[in-house]
GROMACS .gro file of C-alpha atoms in nm:
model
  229
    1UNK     CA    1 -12.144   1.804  11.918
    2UNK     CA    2 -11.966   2.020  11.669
    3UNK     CA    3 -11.606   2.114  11.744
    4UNK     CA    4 -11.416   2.438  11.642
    5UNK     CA    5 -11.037   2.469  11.694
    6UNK     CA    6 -10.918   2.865  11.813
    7UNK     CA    7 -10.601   2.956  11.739
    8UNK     CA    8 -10.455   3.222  11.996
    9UNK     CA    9 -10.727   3.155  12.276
   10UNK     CA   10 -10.497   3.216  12.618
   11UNK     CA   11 -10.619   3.599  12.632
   12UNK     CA   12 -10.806   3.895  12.416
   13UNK     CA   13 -11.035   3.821  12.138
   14UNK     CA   14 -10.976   3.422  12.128
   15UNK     CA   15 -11.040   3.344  12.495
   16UNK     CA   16 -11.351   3.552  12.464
   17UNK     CA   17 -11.449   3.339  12.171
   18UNK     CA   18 -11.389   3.031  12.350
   19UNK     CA   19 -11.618   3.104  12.655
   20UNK     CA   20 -11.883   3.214  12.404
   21UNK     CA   21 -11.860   2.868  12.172
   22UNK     CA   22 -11.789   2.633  12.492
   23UNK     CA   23 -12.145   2.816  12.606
   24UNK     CA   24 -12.306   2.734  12.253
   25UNK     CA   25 -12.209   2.404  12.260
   26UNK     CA   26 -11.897   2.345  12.096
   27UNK     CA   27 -11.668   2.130  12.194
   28UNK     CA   28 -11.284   2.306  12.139
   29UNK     CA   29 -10.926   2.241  12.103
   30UNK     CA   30 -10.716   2.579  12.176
   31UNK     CA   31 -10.377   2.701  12.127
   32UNK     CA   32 -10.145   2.966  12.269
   33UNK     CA   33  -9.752   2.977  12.318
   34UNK     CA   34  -9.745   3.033  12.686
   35UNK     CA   35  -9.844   2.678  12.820
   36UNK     CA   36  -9.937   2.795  13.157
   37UNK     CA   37 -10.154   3.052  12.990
   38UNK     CA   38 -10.328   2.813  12.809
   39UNK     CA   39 -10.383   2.551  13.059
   40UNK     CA   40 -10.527   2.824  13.277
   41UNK     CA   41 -10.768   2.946  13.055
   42UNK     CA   42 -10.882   2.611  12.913
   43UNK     CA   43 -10.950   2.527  13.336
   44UNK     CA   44 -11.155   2.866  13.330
   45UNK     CA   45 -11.326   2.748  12.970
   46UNK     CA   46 -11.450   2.453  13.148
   47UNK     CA   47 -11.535   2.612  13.500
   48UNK     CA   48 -11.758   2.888  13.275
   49UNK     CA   49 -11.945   2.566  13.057
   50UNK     CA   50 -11.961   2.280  13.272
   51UNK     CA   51 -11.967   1.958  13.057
   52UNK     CA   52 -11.770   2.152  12.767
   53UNK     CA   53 -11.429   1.980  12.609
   54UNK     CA   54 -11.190   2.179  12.602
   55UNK     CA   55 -10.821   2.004  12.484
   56UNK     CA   56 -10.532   2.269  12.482
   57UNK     CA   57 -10.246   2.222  12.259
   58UNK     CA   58  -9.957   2.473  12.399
   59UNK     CA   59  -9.742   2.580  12.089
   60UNK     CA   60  -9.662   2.822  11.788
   61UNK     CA   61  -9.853   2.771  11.499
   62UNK     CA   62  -9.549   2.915  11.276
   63UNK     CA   63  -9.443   2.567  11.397
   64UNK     CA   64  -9.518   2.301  11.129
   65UNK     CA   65  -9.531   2.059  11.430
   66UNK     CA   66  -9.747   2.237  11.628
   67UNK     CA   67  -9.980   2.274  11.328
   68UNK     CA   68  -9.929   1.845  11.297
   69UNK     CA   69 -10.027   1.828  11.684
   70UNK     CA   70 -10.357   2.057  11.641
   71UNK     CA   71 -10.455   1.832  11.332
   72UNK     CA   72 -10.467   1.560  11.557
   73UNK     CA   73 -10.585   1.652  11.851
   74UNK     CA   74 -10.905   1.806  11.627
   75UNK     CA   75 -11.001   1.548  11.427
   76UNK     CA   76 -11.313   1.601  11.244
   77UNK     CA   77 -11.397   1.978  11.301
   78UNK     CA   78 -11.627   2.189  11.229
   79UNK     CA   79 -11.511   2.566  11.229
   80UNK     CA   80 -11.144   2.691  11.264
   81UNK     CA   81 -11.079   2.985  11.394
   82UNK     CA   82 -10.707   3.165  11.256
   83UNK     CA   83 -10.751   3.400  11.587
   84UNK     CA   84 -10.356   3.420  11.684
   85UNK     CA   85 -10.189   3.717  11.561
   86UNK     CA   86  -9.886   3.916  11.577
   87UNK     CA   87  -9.882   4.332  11.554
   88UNK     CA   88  -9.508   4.316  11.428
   89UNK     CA   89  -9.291   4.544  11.459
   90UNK     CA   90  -9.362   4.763  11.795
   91UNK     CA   91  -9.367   5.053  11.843
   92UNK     CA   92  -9.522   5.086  11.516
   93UNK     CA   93  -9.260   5.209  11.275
   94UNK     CA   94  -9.292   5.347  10.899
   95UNK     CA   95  -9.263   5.133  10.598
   96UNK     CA   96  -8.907   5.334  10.521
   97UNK     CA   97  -8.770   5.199  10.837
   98UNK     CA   98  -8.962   4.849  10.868
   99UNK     CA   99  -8.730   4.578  10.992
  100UNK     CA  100  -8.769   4.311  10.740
  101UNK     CA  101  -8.723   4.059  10.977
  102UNK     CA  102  -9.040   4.182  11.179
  103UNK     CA  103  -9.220   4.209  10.863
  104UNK     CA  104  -9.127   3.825  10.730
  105UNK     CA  105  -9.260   3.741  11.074
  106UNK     CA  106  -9.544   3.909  11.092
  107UNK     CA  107  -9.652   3.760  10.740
  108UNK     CA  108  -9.549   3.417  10.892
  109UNK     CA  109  -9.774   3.419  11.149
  110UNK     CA  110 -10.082   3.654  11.022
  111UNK     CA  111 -10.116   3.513  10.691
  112UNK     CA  112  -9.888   3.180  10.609
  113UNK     CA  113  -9.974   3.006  10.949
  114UNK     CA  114 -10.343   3.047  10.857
  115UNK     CA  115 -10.316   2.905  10.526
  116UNK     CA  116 -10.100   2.639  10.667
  117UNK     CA  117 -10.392   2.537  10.897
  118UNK     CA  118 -10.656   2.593  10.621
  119UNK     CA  119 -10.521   2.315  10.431
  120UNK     CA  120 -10.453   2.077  10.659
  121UNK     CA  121 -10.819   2.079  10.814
  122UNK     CA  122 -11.033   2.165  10.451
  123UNK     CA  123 -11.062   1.801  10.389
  124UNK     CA  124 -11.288   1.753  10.700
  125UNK     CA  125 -11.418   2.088  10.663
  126UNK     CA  126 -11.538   2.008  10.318
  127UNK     CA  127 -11.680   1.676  10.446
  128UNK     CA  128 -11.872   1.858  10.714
  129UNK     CA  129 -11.978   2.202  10.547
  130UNK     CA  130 -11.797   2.338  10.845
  131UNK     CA  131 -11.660   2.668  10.823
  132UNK     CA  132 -11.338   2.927  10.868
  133UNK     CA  133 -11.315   3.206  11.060
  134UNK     CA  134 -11.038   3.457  10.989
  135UNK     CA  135 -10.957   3.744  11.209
  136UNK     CA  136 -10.856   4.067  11.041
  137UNK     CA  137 -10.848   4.479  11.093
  138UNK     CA  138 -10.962   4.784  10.934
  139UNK     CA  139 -10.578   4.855  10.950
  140UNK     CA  140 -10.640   4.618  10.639
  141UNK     CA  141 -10.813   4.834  10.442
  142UNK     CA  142 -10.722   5.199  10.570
  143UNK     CA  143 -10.412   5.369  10.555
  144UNK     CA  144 -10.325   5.436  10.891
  145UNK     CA  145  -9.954   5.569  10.918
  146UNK     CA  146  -9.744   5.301  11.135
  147UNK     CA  147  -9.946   5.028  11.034
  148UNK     CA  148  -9.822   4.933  10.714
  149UNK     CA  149  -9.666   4.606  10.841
  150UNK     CA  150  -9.922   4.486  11.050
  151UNK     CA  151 -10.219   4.569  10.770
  152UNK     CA  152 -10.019   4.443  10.438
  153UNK     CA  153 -10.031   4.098  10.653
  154UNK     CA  154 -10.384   4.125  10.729
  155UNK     CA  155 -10.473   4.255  10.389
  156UNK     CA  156 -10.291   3.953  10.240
  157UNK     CA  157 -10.497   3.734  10.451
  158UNK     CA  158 -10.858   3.880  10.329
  159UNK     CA  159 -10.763   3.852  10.003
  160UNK     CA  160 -10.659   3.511  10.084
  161UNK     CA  161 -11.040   3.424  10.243
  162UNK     CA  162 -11.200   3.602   9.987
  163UNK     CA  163 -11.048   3.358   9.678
  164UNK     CA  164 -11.087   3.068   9.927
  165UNK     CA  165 -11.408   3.170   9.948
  166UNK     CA  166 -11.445   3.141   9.574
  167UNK     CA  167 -11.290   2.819   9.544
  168UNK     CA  168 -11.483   2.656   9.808
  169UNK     CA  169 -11.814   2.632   9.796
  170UNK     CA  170 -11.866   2.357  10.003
  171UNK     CA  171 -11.807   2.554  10.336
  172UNK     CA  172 -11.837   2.909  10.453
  173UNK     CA  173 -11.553   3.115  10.466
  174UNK     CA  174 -11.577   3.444  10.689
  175UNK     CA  175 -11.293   3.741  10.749
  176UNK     CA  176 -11.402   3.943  10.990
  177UNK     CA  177 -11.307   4.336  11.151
  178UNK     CA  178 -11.381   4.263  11.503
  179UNK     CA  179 -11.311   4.684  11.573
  180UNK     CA  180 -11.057   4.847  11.829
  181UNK     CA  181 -11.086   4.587  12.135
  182UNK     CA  182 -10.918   4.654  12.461
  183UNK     CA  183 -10.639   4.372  12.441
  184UNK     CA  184 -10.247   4.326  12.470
  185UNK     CA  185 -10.179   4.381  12.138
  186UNK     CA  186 -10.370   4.697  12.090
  187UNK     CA  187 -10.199   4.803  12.401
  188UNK     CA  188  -9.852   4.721  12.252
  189UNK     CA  189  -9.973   4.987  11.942
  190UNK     CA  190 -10.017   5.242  12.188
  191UNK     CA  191  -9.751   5.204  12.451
  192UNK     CA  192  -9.821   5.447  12.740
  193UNK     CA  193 -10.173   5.542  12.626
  194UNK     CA  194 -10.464   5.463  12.846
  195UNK     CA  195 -10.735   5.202  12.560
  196UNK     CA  196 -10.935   5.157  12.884
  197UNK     CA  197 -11.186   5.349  12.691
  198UNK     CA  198 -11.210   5.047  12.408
  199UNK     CA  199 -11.478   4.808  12.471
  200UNK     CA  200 -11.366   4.458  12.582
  201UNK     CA  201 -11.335   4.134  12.365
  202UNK     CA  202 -11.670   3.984  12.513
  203UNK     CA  203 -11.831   4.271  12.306
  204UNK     CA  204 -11.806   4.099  11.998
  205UNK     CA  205 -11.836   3.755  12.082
  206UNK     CA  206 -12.210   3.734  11.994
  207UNK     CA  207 -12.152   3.917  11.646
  208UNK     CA  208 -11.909   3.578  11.592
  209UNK     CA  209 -12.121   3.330  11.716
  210UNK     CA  210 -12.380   3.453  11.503
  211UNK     CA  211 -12.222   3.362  11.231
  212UNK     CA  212 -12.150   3.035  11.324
  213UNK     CA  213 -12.487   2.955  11.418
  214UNK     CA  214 -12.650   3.135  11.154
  215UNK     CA  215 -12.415   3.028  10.913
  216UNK     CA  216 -12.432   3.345  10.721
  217UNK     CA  217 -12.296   3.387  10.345
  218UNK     CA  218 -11.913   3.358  10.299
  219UNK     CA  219 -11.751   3.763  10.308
  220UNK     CA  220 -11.599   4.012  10.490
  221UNK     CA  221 -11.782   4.177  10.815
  222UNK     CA  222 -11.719   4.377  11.093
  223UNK     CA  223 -11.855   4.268  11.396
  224UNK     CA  224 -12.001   4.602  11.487
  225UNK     CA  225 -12.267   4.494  11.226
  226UNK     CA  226 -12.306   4.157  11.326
  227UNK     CA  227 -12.385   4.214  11.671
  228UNK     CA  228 -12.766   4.102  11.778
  229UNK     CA  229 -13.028   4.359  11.869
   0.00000   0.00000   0.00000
């Protein structure tokens, strides 16, 4: 049974992930900060895929010790998903008047946590042709005012995959634009807004498992593309 680890999996994009991999198959170990979050949704991972493992770690994965604790509880693994994220600042200020302390901690979490984890787990990875999955935006690529601390993180973090990409053939390394979702944290963008008209995380989930189970070429892709006919 192969085994992917999903960081950020209590709610959104990563607990829609984990319902769709427990369903394929996989085996998963999850993580989220809110423990009760986490223990809930790994009980409703399991009710959804009977038969599935599901181990939840509770914890930050800024947290070097956290990171230790997910490296055991994985073991051998085949895909890791850097899922948890952090908008920054909110609401969404200019660069001119970016707290710097939001910004460090929005690059600790959206681009040096996922590193972090990278190298801890590429030894198995490598050993297994397994595979990473990073999360990312559009706001990555576009200039959209407001978003200047949130994207520099997640541009930091493509260009990250895409040289890990280079420098490791052995697996496949995938950044991915999974689009405007209907989550918390897009929520927290827009504070008093109404995103009901943004299509849920589940959306997606098949354009991500596709490439997982297709094991398509190492790059960047946006889900909307991915998604089966």
């Amino acid at each position: 049974m192969k085994k992917a680890l999903i960081t950020g999996a209590s709610r959104g994009l990563g607990r829609a992930l984990a319902d769709g991999l427990a369903a394929s198959g996989y085996s998963l170990v999850i993580d989220a900060r809110d423990a009760g979050a986490l223990n809930a949704a790994a009980a409703a991972i399991r009710a959804g895929a009977p038969g599935a493992e599901v181990i939840a770690v509770p914890g930050d994965v800024t947290d070097p010790a956290h990171r230790s604790a997910l490296r055991a509880a994985a073991g051998p693994l085949d895909l890791l998903v850097n899922n948890a994220s952090t908008l920054g600042a909110a609401p969404l200020p200019a660069l001119a008047d970016y707290p710097l302390g939001e910004l460090r901690a929005a690059f600790e979490t959206n681009v040096l946590a996922p590193v972090a984890l990278i190298q801890l787990f590429l030894p198995a990875l490598r050993e297994r042709g397994g595979a990473v999955l990073n999360i990312t935006s559009d706001a990555a690529v576009e200039p959209y005012s407001g978003w200047g601390g949130y994207g520099a993180a997640k541009a930091a973090l493509e260009q990250a995959s895409n040289v890990l990409a280079a420098e490791e053939p052995a697996i496949r390394v995938w950044w991915v634009d999974p689009g405007d979702l209907r989550t918390d944290m897009h929520q927290a963008a827009f504070p008093g807004q109404d995103i009901s008209d943004r299509p849920l995380p589940s959306t997606v989930v098949p354009a991500l498992v596709r490439l997982a189970e297709e094991r398509l070429p190492s790059g960047r892709y946006a889900a909307a593309e991915l998604v089966p006919a």
